[in-house]
Structures are given as structure tokens and as C-alpha cells.
GROMACS .gro file of C-alpha atoms in nm:
model
  296
    1MET     CA    1  -2.894  -2.023   8.253
    2SER     CA    2  -2.570  -2.019   8.098
    3ILE     CA    3  -2.596  -2.397   8.099
    4THR     CA    4  -2.883  -2.388   7.896
    5ARG     CA    5  -2.717  -2.110   7.658
    6LYS     CA    6  -2.420  -2.379   7.627
    7THR     CA    7  -2.650  -2.678   7.553
    8SER     CA    8  -2.803  -2.477   7.313
    9GLY     CA    9  -2.476  -2.392   7.184
   10ILE     CA   10  -2.353  -2.765   7.175
   11ALA     CA   11  -2.696  -2.897   7.010
   12ALA     CA   12  -2.610  -2.608   6.737
   13TRP     CA   13  -2.330  -2.762   6.616
   14TRP     CA   14  -2.403  -3.106   6.600
   15GLN     CA   15  -2.675  -3.016   6.382
   16ALA     CA   16  -2.460  -2.811   6.170
   17LEU     CA   17  -2.165  -3.133   6.123
   18PRO     CA   18  -2.327  -3.301   5.864
   19LEU     CA   19  -2.423  -3.042   5.659
   20SER     CA   20  -2.047  -2.899   5.712
   21LEU     CA   21  -1.920  -3.299   5.672
   22VAL     CA   22  -2.052  -3.289   5.320
   23PHE     CA   23  -1.905  -2.906   5.254
   24LEU     CA   24  -1.578  -3.020   5.323
   25LEU     CA   25  -1.599  -3.377   5.128
   26PHE     CA   26  -1.741  -3.254   4.801
   27PHE     CA   27  -1.594  -2.901   4.796
   28LEU     CA   28  -1.308  -2.801   5.049
   29VAL     CA   29  -1.113  -3.051   4.965
   30PRO     CA   30  -1.136  -3.110   4.569
   31LEU     CA   31  -1.074  -2.738   4.549
   32GLY     CA   32  -0.776  -2.791   4.779
   33LEU     CA   33  -0.681  -3.106   4.528
   34VAL     CA   34  -0.701  -2.902   4.240
   35ALA     CA   35  -0.521  -2.600   4.402
   36MET     CA   36  -0.215  -2.849   4.480
   37VAL     CA   37  -0.215  -3.005   4.165
   38SER     CA   38  -0.190  -2.673   4.020
   39PHE     CA   39   0.139  -2.656   4.148
   40TRP     CA   40   0.261  -2.986   4.026
   41ASP     CA   41   0.514  -3.051   3.709
   42TYR     CA   42   0.414  -3.288   3.409
   43ASN     CA   43   0.555  -3.454   3.113
   44GLN     CA   44   0.361  -3.642   2.825
   45TYR     CA   45   0.314  -3.960   3.064
   46GLU     CA   46   0.270  -3.849   3.481
   47MET     CA   47   0.204  -3.539   3.667
   48LEU     CA   48   0.500  -3.511   3.876
   49PRO     CA   49   0.428  -3.389   4.216
   50GLY     CA   50   0.685  -3.105   4.345
   51PHE     CA   51   0.599  -2.689   4.375
   52THR     CA   52   0.650  -2.502   4.078
   53LEU     CA   53   0.489  -2.190   3.936
   54LYS     CA   54   0.565  -2.336   3.592
   55ASN     CA   55   0.192  -2.348   3.540
   56TYR     CA   56   0.092  -2.031   3.582
   57VAL     CA   57   0.368  -1.888   3.429
   58ASP     CA   58   0.278  -2.086   3.076
   59VAL     CA   59  -0.103  -1.977   3.126
   60PHE     CA   60   0.047  -1.604   3.123
   61SER     CA   61   0.368  -1.670   2.947
   62GLY     CA   62   0.297  -1.443   2.633
   63CYS     CA   63   0.186  -1.161   2.905
   64LEU     CA   64   0.439  -1.189   3.096
   65SER     CA   65   0.684  -1.185   2.766
   66GLY     CA   66   0.513  -0.898   2.607
   67GLY     CA   67   0.355  -0.920   2.269
   68GLY     CA   68   0.389  -1.258   2.203
   69GLU     CA   69   0.100  -1.454   1.991
   70ASP     CA   70   0.054  -1.671   2.301
   71MET     CA   71  -0.069  -1.349   2.485
   72CYS     CA   72  -0.335  -1.245   2.215
   73VAL     CA   73  -0.485  -1.622   2.255
   74THR     CA   74  -0.474  -1.618   2.654
   75PHE     CA   75  -0.627  -1.239   2.691
   76LYS     CA   76  -0.869  -1.363   2.362
   77THR     CA   77  -0.995  -1.629   2.518
   78TYR     CA   78  -1.083  -1.476   2.901
   79LEU     CA   79  -1.255  -1.189   2.685
   80SER     CA   80  -1.407  -1.409   2.515
   81THR     CA   81  -1.553  -1.589   2.820
   82LEU     CA   82  -1.657  -1.259   2.958
   83LYS     CA   83  -1.811  -1.139   2.651
   84PHE     CA   84  -2.065  -1.438   2.649
   85CYS     CA   85  -2.066  -1.423   3.051
   86ALA     CA   86  -2.218  -0.999   2.989
   87LEU     CA   87  -2.460  -1.113   2.709
   88VAL     CA   88  -2.609  -1.389   2.828
   89TRP     CA   89  -2.661  -1.210   3.203
   90ALA     CA   90  -2.828  -0.929   3.001
   91LEU     CA   91  -3.058  -1.115   2.768
   92THR     CA   92  -3.150  -1.343   3.089
   93LEU     CA   93  -3.185  -1.057   3.361
   94LEU     CA   94  -3.425  -0.923   3.086
   95ILE     CA   95  -3.664  -1.203   3.025
   96GLY     CA   96  -3.616  -1.338   3.342
   97PHE     CA   97  -3.757  -1.036   3.539
   98ALA     CA   98  -4.032  -0.972   3.219
   99VAL     CA   99  -4.164  -1.314   3.287
  100SER     CA  100  -4.132  -1.303   3.712
  101TYR     CA  101  -4.273  -0.977   3.668
  102PHE     CA  102  -4.588  -1.091   3.480
  103LEU     CA  103  -4.674  -1.375   3.667
  104ALA     CA  104  -4.631  -1.216   4.017
  105PHE     CA  105  -4.849  -0.887   3.892
  106HIS     CA  106  -5.034  -0.954   3.630
  107VAL     CA  107  -5.173  -1.338   3.706
  108ARG     CA  108  -5.453  -1.277   4.014
  109SER     CA  109  -5.516  -1.681   4.020
  110THR     CA  110  -5.279  -1.852   4.243
  111GLY     CA  111  -5.329  -2.159   4.058
  112VAL     CA  112  -5.258  -2.037   3.697
  113GLN     CA  113  -4.920  -1.883   3.858
  114VAL     CA  114  -4.821  -2.207   3.962
  115VAL     CA  115  -4.909  -2.384   3.631
  116LEU     CA  116  -4.709  -2.101   3.427
  117PHE     CA  117  -4.412  -2.154   3.677
  118VAL     CA  118  -4.386  -2.499   3.624
  119ILE     CA  119  -4.404  -2.437   3.221
  120CYS     CA  120  -4.133  -2.209   3.277
  121THR     CA  121  -3.926  -2.530   3.422
  122ILE     CA  122  -4.051  -2.764   3.151
  123PRO     CA  123  -3.650  -2.733   2.989
  124PHE     CA  124  -3.530  -2.883   3.274
  125TRP     CA  125  -3.721  -3.196   3.246
  126THR     CA  126  -3.500  -3.309   2.944
  127SER     CA  127  -3.095  -3.275   2.936
  128ASN     CA  128  -2.939  -2.979   2.841
  129VAL     CA  129  -2.759  -3.201   2.537
  130ILE     CA  130  -3.053  -3.240   2.363
  131ARG     CA  131  -3.156  -2.909   2.454
  132MET     CA  132  -2.903  -2.810   2.248
  133ILE     CA  133  -2.882  -3.012   1.980
  134ALA     CA  134  -3.246  -2.955   1.911
  135TRP     CA  135  -3.178  -2.608   1.777
  136VAL     CA  136  -2.953  -2.764   1.520
  137PRO     CA  137  -3.218  -2.857   1.253
  138LEU     CA  138  -3.362  -2.519   1.335
  139LEU     CA  139  -3.085  -2.305   1.261
  140GLY     CA  140  -2.878  -2.506   1.035
  141ARG     CA  141  -2.790  -2.389   0.664
  142ASN     CA  142  -3.060  -2.614   0.542
  143GLY     CA  143  -3.291  -2.552   0.853
  144LEU     CA  144  -3.649  -2.422   0.888
  145VAL     CA  145  -3.549  -2.058   0.975
  146ASN     CA  146  -3.310  -2.039   0.656
  147ASP     CA  147  -3.609  -2.265   0.446
  148ALA     CA  148  -3.851  -1.964   0.607
  149LEU     CA  149  -3.645  -1.681   0.522
  150ILE     CA  150  -3.580  -1.833   0.161
  151THR     CA  151  -3.929  -1.884   0.133
  152MET     CA  152  -4.049  -1.524   0.196
  153GLY     CA  153  -3.774  -1.369  -0.021
  154LEU     CA  154  -3.616  -1.205   0.296
  155VAL     CA  155  -3.276  -1.343   0.228
  156ASN     CA  156  -3.127  -1.518  -0.146
  157GLN     CA  157  -2.929  -1.719  -0.003
  158PRO     CA  158  -2.907  -1.964   0.355
  159VAL     CA  159  -2.786  -1.714   0.648
  160GLU     CA  160  -2.411  -1.893   0.756
  161TRP     CA  161  -2.437  -1.709   1.101
  162LEU     CA  162  -2.708  -1.892   1.250
  163LEU     CA  163  -2.551  -2.190   1.412
  164PHE     CA  164  -2.197  -2.294   1.463
  165SER     CA  165  -2.130  -1.890   1.550
  166SER     CA  166  -2.145  -1.667   1.888
  167PHE     CA  167  -2.540  -1.575   1.855
  168SER     CA  168  -2.612  -1.944   1.830
  169VAL     CA  169  -2.424  -2.021   2.166
  170VAL     CA  170  -2.607  -1.693   2.350
  171LEU     CA  171  -2.915  -1.801   2.229
  172ALA     CA  172  -2.827  -2.208   2.331
  173PHE     CA  173  -2.727  -2.026   2.720
  174VAL     CA  174  -3.004  -1.813   2.713
  175HIS     CA  175  -3.219  -2.112   2.647
  176LEU     CA  176  -3.062  -2.333   2.898
  177PHE     CA  177  -2.998  -2.060   3.203
  178THR     CA  178  -3.311  -1.770   3.176
  179THR     CA  179  -3.532  -2.042   3.443
  180PHE     CA  180  -3.201  -1.953   3.653
  181MET     CA  181  -3.275  -1.594   3.661
  182ILE     CA  182  -3.662  -1.654   3.673
  183VAL     CA  183  -3.692  -1.857   3.994
  184PRO     CA  184  -3.507  -1.625   4.232
  185ILE     CA  185  -3.660  -1.287   4.082
  186PHE     CA  186  -4.011  -1.439   4.105
  187ASN     CA  187  -3.941  -1.540   4.476
  188SER     CA  188  -3.874  -1.186   4.585
  189MET     CA  189  -4.125  -1.017   4.361
  190MET     CA  190  -4.433  -1.259   4.533
  191ARG     CA  191  -4.274  -1.146   4.857
  192ILE     CA  192  -4.311  -0.752   4.774
  193ASP     CA  193  -4.605  -0.603   4.999
  194ARG     CA  194  -4.884  -0.517   4.748
  195SER     CA  195  -4.991  -0.227   4.968
  196LEU     CA  196  -4.649  -0.067   4.871
  197LEU     CA  197  -4.786  -0.060   4.536
  198GLU     CA  198  -5.109   0.075   4.597
  199ALA     CA  199  -4.968   0.357   4.829
  200ALA     CA  200  -4.726   0.447   4.552
  201SER     CA  201  -5.024   0.452   4.298
  202ASP     CA  202  -5.223   0.653   4.586
  203CYS     CA  203  -4.910   0.941   4.616
  204GLY     CA  204  -4.975   0.956   4.218
  205ALA     CA  205  -4.691   0.727   4.100
  206SER     CA  206  -4.705   0.575   3.709
  207ALA     CA  207  -4.636   0.253   3.661
  208TRP     CA  208  -4.286   0.325   3.548
  209GLN     CA  209  -4.231   0.516   3.858
  210THR     CA  210  -4.388   0.212   4.058
  211LEU     CA  211  -4.162  -0.060   3.867
  212TRP     CA  212  -3.833   0.192   3.887
  213ASN     CA  213  -3.865   0.266   4.273
  214VAL     CA  214  -4.047   0.018   4.449
  215ILE     CA  215  -4.044  -0.315   4.278
  216LEU     CA  216  -3.703  -0.317   4.128
  217PRO     CA  217  -3.524  -0.213   4.479
  218LEU     CA  218  -3.736  -0.464   4.641
  219THR     CA  219  -3.634  -0.728   4.409
  220ARG     CA  220  -3.258  -0.660   4.374
  221THR     CA  221  -3.164  -0.965   4.589
  222GLY     CA  222  -3.359  -1.210   4.380
  223ILE     CA  223  -3.158  -1.040   4.081
  224ILE     CA  224  -2.809  -1.083   4.275
  225ILE     CA  225  -2.897  -1.472   4.306
  226GLY     CA  226  -3.000  -1.486   3.997
  227SER     CA  227  -2.713  -1.321   3.847
  228ILE     CA  228  -2.448  -1.507   4.011
  229PHE     CA  229  -2.601  -1.839   3.939
  230VAL     CA  230  -2.569  -1.763   3.565
  231ILE     CA  231  -2.265  -1.601   3.546
  232THR     CA  232  -2.069  -1.894   3.762
  233ILE     CA  233  -2.244  -2.155   3.514
  234VAL     CA  234  -2.150  -1.969   3.228
  235MET     CA  235  -1.785  -1.900   3.293
  236GLY     CA  236  -1.704  -2.223   3.336
  237ASP     CA  237  -1.917  -2.383   3.055
  238PHE     CA  238  -1.800  -2.580   2.785
  239VAL     CA  239  -2.000  -2.838   2.658
  240THR     CA  240  -2.246  -2.535   2.528
  241VAL     CA  241  -1.972  -2.360   2.366
  242GLY     CA  242  -1.843  -2.695   2.191
  243VAL     CA  243  -2.143  -2.810   2.080
  244MET     CA  244  -2.324  -2.472   1.965
  245GLY     CA  245  -1.986  -2.301   1.830
  246GLY     CA  246  -1.925  -2.599   1.630
  247GLN     CA  247  -1.585  -2.627   1.804
  248GLN     CA  248  -1.444  -2.294   1.696
  249ILE     CA  249  -1.509  -2.078   1.929
  250ALA     CA  250  -1.262  -2.044   2.241
  251SER     CA  251  -1.368  -2.008   2.629
  252VAL     CA  252  -1.150  -2.063   2.932
  253GLY     CA  253  -1.353  -2.400   3.042
  254LYS     CA  254  -1.301  -2.491   2.642
  255ILE     CA  255  -0.934  -2.482   2.732
  256ILE     CA  256  -0.972  -2.665   3.034
  257GLN     CA  257  -1.152  -2.912   2.909
  258VAL     CA  258  -0.924  -2.964   2.611
  259GLN     CA  259  -0.608  -2.965   2.862
  260THR     CA  260  -0.722  -3.190   3.070
  261SER     CA  261  -0.814  -3.467   2.747
  262TYR     CA  262  -0.433  -3.457   2.658
  263LEU     CA  263  -0.326  -3.523   3.040
  264GLN     CA  264  -0.225  -3.171   3.123
  265PHE     CA  265  -0.400  -3.224   3.482
  266PRO     CA  266  -0.152  -2.941   3.621
  267LEU     CA  267  -0.158  -2.703   3.374
  268ALA     CA  268  -0.572  -2.742   3.326
  269ALA     CA  269  -0.579  -2.734   3.744
  270ALA     CA  270  -0.352  -2.406   3.669
  271ASN     CA  271  -0.619  -2.246   3.452
  272ALA     CA  272  -0.906  -2.365   3.675
  273VAL     CA  273  -0.730  -2.178   3.990
  274ILE     CA  274  -0.720  -1.814   3.789
  275LEU     CA  275  -1.075  -1.862   3.654
  276LEU     CA  276  -1.187  -1.918   4.035
  277ALA     CA  277  -1.011  -1.649   4.117
  278VAL     CA  278  -1.205  -1.463   3.855
  279VAL     CA  279  -1.562  -1.552   3.965
  280LEU     CA  280  -1.462  -1.513   4.292
  281GLY     CA  281  -1.416  -1.193   4.212
  282ILE     CA  282  -1.786  -1.136   4.025
  283ILE     CA  283  -2.023  -1.297   4.290
  284TRP     CA  284  -1.771  -1.069   4.578
  285ALA     CA  285  -1.858  -0.741   4.353
  286LEU     CA  286  -2.213  -0.837   4.330
  287THR     CA  287  -2.278  -0.943   4.664
  288ARG     CA  288  -2.128  -0.590   4.781
  289MET     CA  289  -2.452  -0.441   4.612
  290VAL     CA  290  -2.660  -0.615   4.886
  291ASP     CA  291  -2.635  -0.836   5.221
  292ILE     CA  292  -2.782  -1.153   5.088
  293ARG     CA  293  -2.751  -1.307   5.427
  294LYS     CA  294  -2.981  -1.005   5.571
  295GLU     CA  295  -3.248  -0.989   5.279
  296LEU     CA  296  -3.310  -1.391   5.231
   0.00000   0.00000   0.00000
């Protein structure tokens, strides 16, 4: 018996080895390199290997000295990123839950469910940049939305905040990433035993009571997984902020991109490590709400 267990244990290790190597080469090694570079020094021409905390001090130099302008910029940048993250998370959760609920409980035909679910994935068939640029002729000063508003007499002049603003950034984020919320929530809802809903109805529960006390708790795992997807993507995104914000709105990802363009790789690496720590903290808080490994 012990020999059999030992053999099966060795076989399991061999089966996990390829994925472990992939995880090591494409995740741990690059992450370790970024962390290492964050402690290097640099000048206008090159990186200087060594060990220094200068980059981390520069990131929060205004905060450490107190009351400086840099402190305001750094603090507002992280707050701006968290603001976008919270807004996009709330909107994608609301839309994703509603769409998933409709597909799972109101569409009876499996074939129709599949067709509608595939329609939800259609945006992934094109590039993110193309989907963002598609909003420009709609929301621009002379775009279709402004033309319609002026034609209907709702406004006298074009609405400026529709494009290259926080509104357009959040709109693009929701458009791009709602599917990341729909998929795990829909998967969780499809695994709910329908007899539980019948039991709740037989006990006199209303539709809202069933939703709140039965469906929502049983969909918690999908909500957490979708939240992790959306939050991690939005926190590090810089392309959407740059395109839809007209290069006028700051985010941590945008700052890192600008620093790398100026060859300030150690400083960008330090910002990336801090951003990673913030994201990991958020993920840790989310995973405390449910044991994902147990629920999956």
C-alpha cells in the first residue's frame, strides 16, 4: 500500500512539473527581475546594478517630506486609479449579474443560452484599441450622440465631457471588461440546483427574497472571481486611460508606461512593485470572503 501511494505521489509531481516550469519561467522569473531592477540606480543613459531604496523614496518623496507637490500628484494618481477601479467594478458587477441572471433563469432553451452567451463574447473578436476608437465618432464633439442631442433640442451646444474625460474612460472600461464578470457569474448560476429555487418558492419567498437569500450567496464565488479579473486588469491598464482620456488623465499604469518610455526602468519597476502589492492586497481581501479552491 505504501509503495503504491509513493508511486502515485511521484507520478503527481511529474504531472505538475510542466505547468510548474511554465509558472516559473513566465511568472516568477519576470516578477523577480522586476523586483530586482526596482532596487537598481539609473542615470540618463543606463541602469546601474546595485542596491538602493532611492526609487521607492522617489515614488513617495512628497509623502515622506510632507506637504510637497509630488505628494499630491502621487496620492491623487493612486486615488484616481482606485476610483476608476471601484466604478468599473460596480458597473460591471451590476451589468454582469443582470445579464447572467437573465441567461441562467429566464432563457429556458439551452441552444438559445449558448447563442446569447456567444453574442456576449463578440467584443473579444476584435482588438481592444479598435473597440475604444469606435467610441470616438459616437462621443466626439461632432459625434453622433452630440448631433442627436442638438437635433432633439436637449442641448444648445456639444457636450464636452462625453469624450476624453473620466466618463469616457469608465465607459470604455465597462465596455471592454464586462464579459470578464459575466462568464464566472453565469457559470456559478448554472451550477445552482433548481430545486432550491422551487423550495424557496414553496416556502413563500418572493422573487427578491429568493434572489437575495438563495441565488446571491450561491453566486458568491463567481462574483469574487469576476471581481478579481476586472480589478487586476483595470488597476494596471494604461492604454484605455491614454486613448479615452486624451492623455489628460493619470493612472498608475500610465505613469509606469511614461517612465519606461523615458528609460527610467528602475523607477518604473518600483512603481510596478508597489502597484502589485496594492493589487495583491485587494485580491487577498476578496479571497477572505470565500474559499475559491473549495467552491470551484
